[in-house]
mmCIF file of C-alpha atoms in Angstrom:
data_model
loop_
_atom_site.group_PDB
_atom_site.id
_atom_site.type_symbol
_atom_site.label_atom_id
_atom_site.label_comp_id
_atom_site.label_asym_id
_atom_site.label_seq_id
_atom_site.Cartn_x
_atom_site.Cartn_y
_atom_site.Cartn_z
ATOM 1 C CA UNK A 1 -24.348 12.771 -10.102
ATOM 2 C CA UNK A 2 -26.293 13.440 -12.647
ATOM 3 C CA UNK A 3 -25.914 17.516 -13.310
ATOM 4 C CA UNK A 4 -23.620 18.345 -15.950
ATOM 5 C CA UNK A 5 -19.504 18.680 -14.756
ATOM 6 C CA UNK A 6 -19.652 21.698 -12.859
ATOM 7 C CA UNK A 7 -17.679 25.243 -13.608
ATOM 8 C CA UNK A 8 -20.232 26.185 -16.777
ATOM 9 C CA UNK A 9 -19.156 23.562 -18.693
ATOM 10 C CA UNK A 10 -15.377 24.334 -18.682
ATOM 11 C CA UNK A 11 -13.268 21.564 -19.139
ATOM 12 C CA UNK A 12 -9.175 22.720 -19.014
ATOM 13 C CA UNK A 13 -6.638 22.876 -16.157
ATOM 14 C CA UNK A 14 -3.662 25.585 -16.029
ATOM 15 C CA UNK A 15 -0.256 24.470 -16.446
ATOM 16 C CA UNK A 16 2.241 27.477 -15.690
ATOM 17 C CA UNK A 17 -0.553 30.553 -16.006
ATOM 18 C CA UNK A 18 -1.782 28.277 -19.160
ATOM 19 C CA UNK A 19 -5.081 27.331 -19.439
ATOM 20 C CA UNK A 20 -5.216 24.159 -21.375
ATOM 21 C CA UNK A 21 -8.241 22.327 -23.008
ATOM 22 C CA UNK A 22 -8.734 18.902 -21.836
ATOM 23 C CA UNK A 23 -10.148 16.390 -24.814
ATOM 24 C CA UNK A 24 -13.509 14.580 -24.479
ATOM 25 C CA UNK A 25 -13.002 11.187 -22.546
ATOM 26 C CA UNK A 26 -14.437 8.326 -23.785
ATOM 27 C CA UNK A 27 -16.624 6.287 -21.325
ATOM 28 C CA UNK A 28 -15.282 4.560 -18.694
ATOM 29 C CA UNK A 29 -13.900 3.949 -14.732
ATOM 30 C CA UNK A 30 -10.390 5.916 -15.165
ATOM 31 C CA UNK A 31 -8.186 4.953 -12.005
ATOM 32 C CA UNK A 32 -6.067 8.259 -11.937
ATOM 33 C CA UNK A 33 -2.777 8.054 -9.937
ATOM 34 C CA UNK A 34 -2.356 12.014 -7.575
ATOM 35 C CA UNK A 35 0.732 13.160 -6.142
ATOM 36 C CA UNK A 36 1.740 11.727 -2.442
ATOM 37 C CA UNK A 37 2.680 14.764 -1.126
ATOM 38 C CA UNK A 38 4.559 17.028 -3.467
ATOM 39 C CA UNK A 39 1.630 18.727 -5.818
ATOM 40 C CA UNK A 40 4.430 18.551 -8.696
ATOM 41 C CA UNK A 41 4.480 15.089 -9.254
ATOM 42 C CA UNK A 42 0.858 14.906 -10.744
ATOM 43 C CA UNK A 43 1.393 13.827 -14.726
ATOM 44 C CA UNK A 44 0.109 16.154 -17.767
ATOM 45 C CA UNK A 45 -2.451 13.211 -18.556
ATOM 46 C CA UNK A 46 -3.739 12.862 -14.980
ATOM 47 C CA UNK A 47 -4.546 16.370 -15.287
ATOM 48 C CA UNK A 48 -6.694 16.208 -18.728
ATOM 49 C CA UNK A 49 -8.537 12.986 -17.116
ATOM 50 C CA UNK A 50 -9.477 15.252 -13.966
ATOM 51 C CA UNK A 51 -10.613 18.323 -16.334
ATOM 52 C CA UNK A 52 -12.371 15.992 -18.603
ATOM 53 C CA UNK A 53 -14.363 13.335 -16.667
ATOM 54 C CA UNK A 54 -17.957 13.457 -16.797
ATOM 55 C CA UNK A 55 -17.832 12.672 -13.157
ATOM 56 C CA UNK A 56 -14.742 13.012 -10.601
ATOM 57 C CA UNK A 57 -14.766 10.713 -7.332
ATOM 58 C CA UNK A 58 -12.221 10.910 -4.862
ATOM 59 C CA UNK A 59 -11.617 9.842 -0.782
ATOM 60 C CA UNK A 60 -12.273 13.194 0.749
ATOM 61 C CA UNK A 61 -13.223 16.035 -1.664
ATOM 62 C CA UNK A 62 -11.595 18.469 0.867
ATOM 63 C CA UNK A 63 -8.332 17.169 0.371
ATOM 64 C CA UNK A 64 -8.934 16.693 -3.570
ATOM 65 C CA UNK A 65 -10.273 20.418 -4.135
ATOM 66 C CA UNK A 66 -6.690 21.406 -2.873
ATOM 67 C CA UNK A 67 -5.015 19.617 -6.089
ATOM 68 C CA UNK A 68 -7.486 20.938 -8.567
ATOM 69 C CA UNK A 69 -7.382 24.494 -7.504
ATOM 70 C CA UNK A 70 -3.576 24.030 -7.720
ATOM 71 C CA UNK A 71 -4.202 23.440 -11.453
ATOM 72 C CA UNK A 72 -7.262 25.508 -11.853
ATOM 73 C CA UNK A 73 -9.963 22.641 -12.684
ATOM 74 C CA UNK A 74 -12.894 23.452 -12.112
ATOM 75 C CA UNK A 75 -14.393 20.130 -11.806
ATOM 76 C CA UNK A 76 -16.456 19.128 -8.532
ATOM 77 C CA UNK A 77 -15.482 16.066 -6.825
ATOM 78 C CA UNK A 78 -18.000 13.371 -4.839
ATOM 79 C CA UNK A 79 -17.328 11.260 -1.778
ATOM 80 C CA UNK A 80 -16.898 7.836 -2.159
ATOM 81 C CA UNK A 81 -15.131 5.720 0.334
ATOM 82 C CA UNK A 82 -15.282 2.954 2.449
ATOM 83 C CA UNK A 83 -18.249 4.315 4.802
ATOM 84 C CA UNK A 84 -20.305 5.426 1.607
ATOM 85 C CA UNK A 85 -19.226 2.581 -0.687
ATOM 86 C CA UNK A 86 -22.832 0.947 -0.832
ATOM 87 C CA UNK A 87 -24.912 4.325 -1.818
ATOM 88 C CA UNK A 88 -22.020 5.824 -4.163
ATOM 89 C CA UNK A 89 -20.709 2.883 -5.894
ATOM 90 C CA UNK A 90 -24.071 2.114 -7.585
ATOM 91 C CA UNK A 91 -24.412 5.640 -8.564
ATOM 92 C CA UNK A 92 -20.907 5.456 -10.147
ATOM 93 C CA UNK A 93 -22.009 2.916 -11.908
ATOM 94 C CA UNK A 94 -25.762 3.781 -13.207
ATOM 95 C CA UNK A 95 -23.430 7.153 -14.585
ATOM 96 C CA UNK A 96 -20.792 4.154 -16.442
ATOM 97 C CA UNK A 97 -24.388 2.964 -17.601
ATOM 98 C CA UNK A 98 -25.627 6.262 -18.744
ATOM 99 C CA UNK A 99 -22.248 6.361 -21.216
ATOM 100 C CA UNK A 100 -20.423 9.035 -18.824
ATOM 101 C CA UNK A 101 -16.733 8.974 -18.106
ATOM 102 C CA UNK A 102 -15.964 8.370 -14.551
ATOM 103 C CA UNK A 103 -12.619 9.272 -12.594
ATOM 104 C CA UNK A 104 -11.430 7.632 -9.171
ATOM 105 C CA UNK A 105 -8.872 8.862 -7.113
ATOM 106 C CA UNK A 106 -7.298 8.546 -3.801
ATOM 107 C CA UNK A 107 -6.450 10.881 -1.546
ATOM 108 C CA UNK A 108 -2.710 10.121 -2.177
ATOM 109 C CA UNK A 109 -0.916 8.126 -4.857
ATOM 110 C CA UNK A 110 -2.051 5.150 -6.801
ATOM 111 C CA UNK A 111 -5.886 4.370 -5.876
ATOM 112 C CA UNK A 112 -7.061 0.401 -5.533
ATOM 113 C CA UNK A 113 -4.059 0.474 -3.230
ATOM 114 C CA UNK A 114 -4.688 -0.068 -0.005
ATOM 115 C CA UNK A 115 -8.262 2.054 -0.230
ATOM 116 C CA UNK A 116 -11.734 1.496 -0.892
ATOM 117 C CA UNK A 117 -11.364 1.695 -4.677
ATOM 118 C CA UNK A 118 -10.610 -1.952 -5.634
ATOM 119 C CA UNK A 119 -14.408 -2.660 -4.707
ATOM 120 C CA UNK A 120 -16.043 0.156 -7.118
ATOM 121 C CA UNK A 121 -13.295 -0.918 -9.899
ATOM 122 C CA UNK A 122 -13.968 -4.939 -9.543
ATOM 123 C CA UNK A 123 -17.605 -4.019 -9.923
ATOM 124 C CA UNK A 124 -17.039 -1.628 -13.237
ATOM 125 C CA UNK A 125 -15.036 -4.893 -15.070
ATOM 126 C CA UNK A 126 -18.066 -7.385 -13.616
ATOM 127 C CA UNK A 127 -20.201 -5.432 -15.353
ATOM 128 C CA UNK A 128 -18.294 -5.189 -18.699
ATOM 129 C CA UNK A 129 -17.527 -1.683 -18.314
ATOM 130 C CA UNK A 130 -13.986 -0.574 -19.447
ATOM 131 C CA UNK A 131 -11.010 0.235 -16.847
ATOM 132 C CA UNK A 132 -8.369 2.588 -17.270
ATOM 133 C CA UNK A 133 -5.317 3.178 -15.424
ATOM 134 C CA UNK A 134 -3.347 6.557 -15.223
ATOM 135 C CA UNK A 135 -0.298 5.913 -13.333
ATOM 136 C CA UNK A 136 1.759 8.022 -11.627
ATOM 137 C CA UNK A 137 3.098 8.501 -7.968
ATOM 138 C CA UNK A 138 3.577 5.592 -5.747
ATOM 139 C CA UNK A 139 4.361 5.402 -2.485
ATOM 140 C CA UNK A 140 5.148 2.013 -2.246
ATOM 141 C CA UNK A 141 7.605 2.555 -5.371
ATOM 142 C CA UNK A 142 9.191 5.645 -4.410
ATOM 143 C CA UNK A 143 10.251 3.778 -0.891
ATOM 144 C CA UNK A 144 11.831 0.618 -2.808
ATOM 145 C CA UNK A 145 13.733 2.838 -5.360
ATOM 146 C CA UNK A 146 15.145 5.036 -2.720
ATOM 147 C CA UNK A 147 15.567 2.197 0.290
ATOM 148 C CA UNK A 148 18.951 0.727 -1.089
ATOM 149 C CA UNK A 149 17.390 -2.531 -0.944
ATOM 150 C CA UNK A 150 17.565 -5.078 -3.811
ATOM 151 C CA UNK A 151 13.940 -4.173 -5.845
ATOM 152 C CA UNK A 152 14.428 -7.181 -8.516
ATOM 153 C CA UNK A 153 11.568 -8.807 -6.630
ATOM 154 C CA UNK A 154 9.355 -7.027 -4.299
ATOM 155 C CA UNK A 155 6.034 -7.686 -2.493
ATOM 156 C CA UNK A 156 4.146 -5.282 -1.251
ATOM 157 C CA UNK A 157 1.975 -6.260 2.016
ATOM 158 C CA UNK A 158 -0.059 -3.118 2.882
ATOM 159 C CA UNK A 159 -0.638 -2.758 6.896
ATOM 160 C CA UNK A 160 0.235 -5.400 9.330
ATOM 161 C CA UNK A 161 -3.029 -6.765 11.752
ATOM 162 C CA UNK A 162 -2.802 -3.773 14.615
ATOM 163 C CA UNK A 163 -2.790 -6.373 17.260
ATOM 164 C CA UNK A 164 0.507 -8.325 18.210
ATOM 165 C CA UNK A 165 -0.476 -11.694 17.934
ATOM 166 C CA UNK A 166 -1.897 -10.961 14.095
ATOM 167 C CA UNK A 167 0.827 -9.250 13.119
ATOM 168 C CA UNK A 168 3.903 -11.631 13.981
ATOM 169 C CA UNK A 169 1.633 -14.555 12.650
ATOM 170 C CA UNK A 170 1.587 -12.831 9.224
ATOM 171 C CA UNK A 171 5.252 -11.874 9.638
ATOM 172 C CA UNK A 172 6.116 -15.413 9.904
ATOM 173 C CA UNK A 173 3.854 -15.686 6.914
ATOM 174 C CA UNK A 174 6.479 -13.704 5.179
ATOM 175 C CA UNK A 175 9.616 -14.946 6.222
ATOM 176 C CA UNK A 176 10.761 -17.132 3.487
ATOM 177 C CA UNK A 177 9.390 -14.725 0.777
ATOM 178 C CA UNK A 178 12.445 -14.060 -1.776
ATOM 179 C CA UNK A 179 11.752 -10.443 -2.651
ATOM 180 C CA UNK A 180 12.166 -7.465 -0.665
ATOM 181 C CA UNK A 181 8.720 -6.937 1.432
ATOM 182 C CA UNK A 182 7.013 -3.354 1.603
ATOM 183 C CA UNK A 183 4.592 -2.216 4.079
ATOM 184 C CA UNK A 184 2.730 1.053 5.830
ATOM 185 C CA UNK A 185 2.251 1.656 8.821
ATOM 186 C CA UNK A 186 0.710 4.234 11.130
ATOM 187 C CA UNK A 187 3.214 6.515 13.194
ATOM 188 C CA UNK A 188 2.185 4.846 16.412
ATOM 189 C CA UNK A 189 2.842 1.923 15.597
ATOM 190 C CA UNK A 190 6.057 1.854 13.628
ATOM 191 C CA UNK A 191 8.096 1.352 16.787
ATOM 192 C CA UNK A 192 6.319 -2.033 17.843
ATOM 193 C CA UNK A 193 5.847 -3.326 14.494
ATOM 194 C CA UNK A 194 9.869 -3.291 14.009
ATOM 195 C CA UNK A 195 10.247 -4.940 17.360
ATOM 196 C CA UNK A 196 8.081 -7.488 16.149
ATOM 197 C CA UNK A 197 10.028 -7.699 13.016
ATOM 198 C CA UNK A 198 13.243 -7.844 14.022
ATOM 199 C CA UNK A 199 12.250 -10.705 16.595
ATOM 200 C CA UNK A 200 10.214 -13.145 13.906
ATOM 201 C CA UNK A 201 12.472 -12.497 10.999
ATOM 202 C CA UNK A 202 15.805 -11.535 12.527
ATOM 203 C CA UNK A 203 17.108 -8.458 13.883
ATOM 204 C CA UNK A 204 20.515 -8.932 11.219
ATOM 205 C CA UNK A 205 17.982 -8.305 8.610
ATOM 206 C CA UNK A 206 18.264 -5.529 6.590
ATOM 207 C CA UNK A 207 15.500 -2.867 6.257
ATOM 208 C CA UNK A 208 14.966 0.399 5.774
ATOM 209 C CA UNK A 209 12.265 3.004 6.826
ATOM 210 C CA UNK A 210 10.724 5.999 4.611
ATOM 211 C CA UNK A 211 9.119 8.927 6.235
ATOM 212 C CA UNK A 212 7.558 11.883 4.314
ATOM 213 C CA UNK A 213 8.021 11.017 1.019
ATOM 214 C CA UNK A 214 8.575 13.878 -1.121
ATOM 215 C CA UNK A 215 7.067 16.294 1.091
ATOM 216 C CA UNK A 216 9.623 18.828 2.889
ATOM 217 C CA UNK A 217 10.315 16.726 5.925
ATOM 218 C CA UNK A 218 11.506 13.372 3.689
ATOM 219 C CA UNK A 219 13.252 10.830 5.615
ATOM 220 C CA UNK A 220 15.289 7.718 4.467
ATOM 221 C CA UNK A 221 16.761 5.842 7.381
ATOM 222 C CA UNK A 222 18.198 2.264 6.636
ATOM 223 C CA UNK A 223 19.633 -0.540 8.954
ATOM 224 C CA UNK A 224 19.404 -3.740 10.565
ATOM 225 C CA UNK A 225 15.628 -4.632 12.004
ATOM 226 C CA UNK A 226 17.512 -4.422 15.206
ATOM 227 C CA UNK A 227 18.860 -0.901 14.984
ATOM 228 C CA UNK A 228 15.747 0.595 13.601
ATOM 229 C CA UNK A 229 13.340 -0.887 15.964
ATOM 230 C CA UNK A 230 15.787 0.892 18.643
ATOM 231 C CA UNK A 231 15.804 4.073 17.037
ATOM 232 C CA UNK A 232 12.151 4.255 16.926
ATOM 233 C CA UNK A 233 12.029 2.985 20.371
ATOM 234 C CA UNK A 234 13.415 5.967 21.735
ATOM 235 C CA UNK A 235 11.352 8.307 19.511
ATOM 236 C CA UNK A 236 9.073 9.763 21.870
ATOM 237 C CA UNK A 237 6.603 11.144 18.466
ATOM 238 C CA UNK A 238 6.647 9.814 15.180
ATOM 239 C CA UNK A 239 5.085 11.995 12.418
ATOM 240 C CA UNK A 240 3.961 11.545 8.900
ATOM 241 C CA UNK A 241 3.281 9.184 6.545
ATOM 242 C CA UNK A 242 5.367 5.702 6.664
ATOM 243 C CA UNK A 243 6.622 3.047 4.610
ATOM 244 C CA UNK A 244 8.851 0.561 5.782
ATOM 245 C CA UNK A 245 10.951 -2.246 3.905
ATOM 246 C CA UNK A 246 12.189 -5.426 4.542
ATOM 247 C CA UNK A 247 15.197 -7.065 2.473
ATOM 248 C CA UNK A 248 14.770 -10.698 0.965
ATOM 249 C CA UNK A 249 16.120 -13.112 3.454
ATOM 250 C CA UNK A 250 19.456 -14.869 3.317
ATOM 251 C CA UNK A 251 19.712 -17.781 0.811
ATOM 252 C CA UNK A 252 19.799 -20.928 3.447
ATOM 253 C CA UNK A 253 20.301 -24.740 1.859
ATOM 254 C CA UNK A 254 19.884 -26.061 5.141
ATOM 255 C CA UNK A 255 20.224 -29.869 4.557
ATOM 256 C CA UNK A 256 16.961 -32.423 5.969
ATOM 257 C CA UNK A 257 18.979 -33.927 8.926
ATOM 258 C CA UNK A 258 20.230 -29.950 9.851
ATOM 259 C CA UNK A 259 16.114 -29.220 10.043
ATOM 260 C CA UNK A 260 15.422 -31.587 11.555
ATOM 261 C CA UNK A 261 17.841 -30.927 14.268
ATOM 262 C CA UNK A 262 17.227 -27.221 14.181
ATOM 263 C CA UNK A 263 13.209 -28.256 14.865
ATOM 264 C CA UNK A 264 14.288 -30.650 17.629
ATOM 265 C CA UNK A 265 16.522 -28.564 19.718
ATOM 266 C CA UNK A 266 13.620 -25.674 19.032
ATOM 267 C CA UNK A 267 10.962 -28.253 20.229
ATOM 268 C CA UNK A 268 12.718 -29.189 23.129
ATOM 269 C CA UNK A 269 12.413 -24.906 24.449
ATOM 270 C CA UNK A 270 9.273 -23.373 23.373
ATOM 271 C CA UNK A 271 5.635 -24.421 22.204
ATOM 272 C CA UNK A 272 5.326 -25.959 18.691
ATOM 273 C CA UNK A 273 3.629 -22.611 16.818
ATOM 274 C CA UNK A 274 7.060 -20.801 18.245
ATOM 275 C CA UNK A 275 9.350 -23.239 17.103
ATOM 276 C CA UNK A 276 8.655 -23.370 13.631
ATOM 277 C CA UNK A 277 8.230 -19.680 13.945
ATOM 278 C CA UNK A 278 11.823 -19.606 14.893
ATOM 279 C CA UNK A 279 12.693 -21.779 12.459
ATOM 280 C CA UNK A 280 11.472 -20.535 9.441
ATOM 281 C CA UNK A 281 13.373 -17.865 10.500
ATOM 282 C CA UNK A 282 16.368 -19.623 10.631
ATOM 283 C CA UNK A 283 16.337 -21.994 7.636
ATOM 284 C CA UNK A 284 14.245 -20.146 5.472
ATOM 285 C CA UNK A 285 11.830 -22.442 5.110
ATOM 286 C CA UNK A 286 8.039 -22.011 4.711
ATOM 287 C CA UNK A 287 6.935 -21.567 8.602
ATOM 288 C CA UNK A 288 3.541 -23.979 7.665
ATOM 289 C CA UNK A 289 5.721 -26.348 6.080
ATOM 290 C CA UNK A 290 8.051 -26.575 9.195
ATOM 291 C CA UNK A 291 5.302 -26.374 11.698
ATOM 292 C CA UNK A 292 3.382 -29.621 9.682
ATOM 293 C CA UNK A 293 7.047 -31.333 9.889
ATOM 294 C CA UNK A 294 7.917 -31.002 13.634
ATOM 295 C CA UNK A 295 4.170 -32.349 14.053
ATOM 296 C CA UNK A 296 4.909 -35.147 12.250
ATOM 297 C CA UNK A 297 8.537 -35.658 14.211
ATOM 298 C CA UNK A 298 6.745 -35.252 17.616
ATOM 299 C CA UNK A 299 4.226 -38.276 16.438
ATOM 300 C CA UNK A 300 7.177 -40.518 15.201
ATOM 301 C CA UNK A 301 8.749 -40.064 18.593
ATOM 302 C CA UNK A 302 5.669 -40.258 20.819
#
């Protein structure tokens, strides 16, 4: 990474048979946000920080080298991801060091989330180097705004654990969170993840899944947990990219004695980790907090 930016120097991208001059960067890590699947949502400044850096890393330069031929950069992207994190992150660095602009992207949307990026940028500010964001598309975003769902307060959760167990645990994690909760998931798995969902935090609970964003294929389809995990249930092949939403829960003032009862009649059914499970679904109540207070209950009582 230490050969001038390739393409003889050139340093523009073409915006509608324009060839534009990008300015001279100043140095430092620039995070820049890439369209998630429609080419046209990349932003004018996106495209000057790709012309301009010293040094362009990305996910996979394959996919990458489609978006800059789109806008005629000639720029030459380098690997870095999570397999090759520990030779190229130093070398993104020593070229930080050296006084050279850097860019990072993904190969979709807004990178540090949910990719190997947060690791390179943490290291950049450790080292007093200066981080700069160029937002743009989001898939995480686009989903909320388009879901229907209330986006006043939202938390954003990345993947579920792939194995059952891990996954309802951190669903019952979630239960009692007051915002509207946003996750991916992989294809395969969207059909037993909402099945999970819609049995730890209620299948009444509104949600809303969001396939293909912006590409030609886009998909919005809203519901209960209940009906979507039985739509997706009888989808034989799920394609494309996924984010899925869950609405806040139900405001619940559940009063002490009515937990209490709620955690004995539980109790008296199913194991202790299940029960407060169950009940955190019901009350809305922190599902640590209930599980601590039906294992002080079942000491009271003997």
């Amino acid at each position: 990474m230490n050969e001038e930016q390739s393409g003889g120097g050139t340093r523009s991208f073409r915006l509608h048979n324009n060839q534009i001059p990008a300015r001279p960067l100043e140095p430092a890590l620039y995070l820049v946000a890439t369209p998630i699947g429609n080419l046209g949502d990349i932003t004018l400044r996106a495209l000057e920080t790709l012309a301009g850096a010293d040094v362009l890393a990305c996910e996979d330069t394959r996919v990458t080298r489609v978006l800059l031929d789109r806008y005629g950069i000639q720029n030459k992207p380098y690997a870095y991801h999570e397999y090759n994190a520990d030779e190229a992150g130093p070398r993104l660095l020593q070229a930080l060091e050296a006084g050279r602009s850097v860019a990072l992207v993904s190969d979709a949307g807004t990178p540090l989330v949910s990719d190997p990026g947060y690791r390179l940028a943490v290291q950049a500010i450790e080292a007093g180097y200066k981080v700069v964001p160029i937002p743009g598309a989001s898939a995480p975003l686009a989903a909320l705004v388009g879901s229907g769902l209330p986006n006043d307060a939202f938390f954003f959760a990345g993947f579920l654990p792939a194995k059952d167990k891990g996954r309802r645990d951190r669903l019952a994690e979630l239960a009692s969170v007051p915002a509207t909760l946003i996750f991916f998931e992989s294809p395969h798995r969207i059909a037993a993840t909402l099945a999970a969902a819609a049995d730890v935090l209620g299948g009444e609970r509104a949600g809303a899944v969001c396939r293909e964003l912006t590409k030609t294929f886009e998909e919005f389809r809203r519901g209960t947990l209940s009906e979507l995990a039985a739509f997706y249930d009888a989808v034989d092949n799920v394609k494309g990219e996924i984010v899925w939403l869950v609405g806040p829960p139900a405001e619940n003032v559940a009063a002490e004695a009515d937990v209490d009862a709620i955690l004995a009649d539980l109790s008296g059914t199913m194991p202790t980790a299940k029960a407060a499970t169950e009940a955190a679904r019901l009350t809305g109540l922190p599902r640590k907090e209930l599980y601590q207070r039906l294992l002080d209950m079942k000491e009271r009582h003997g």
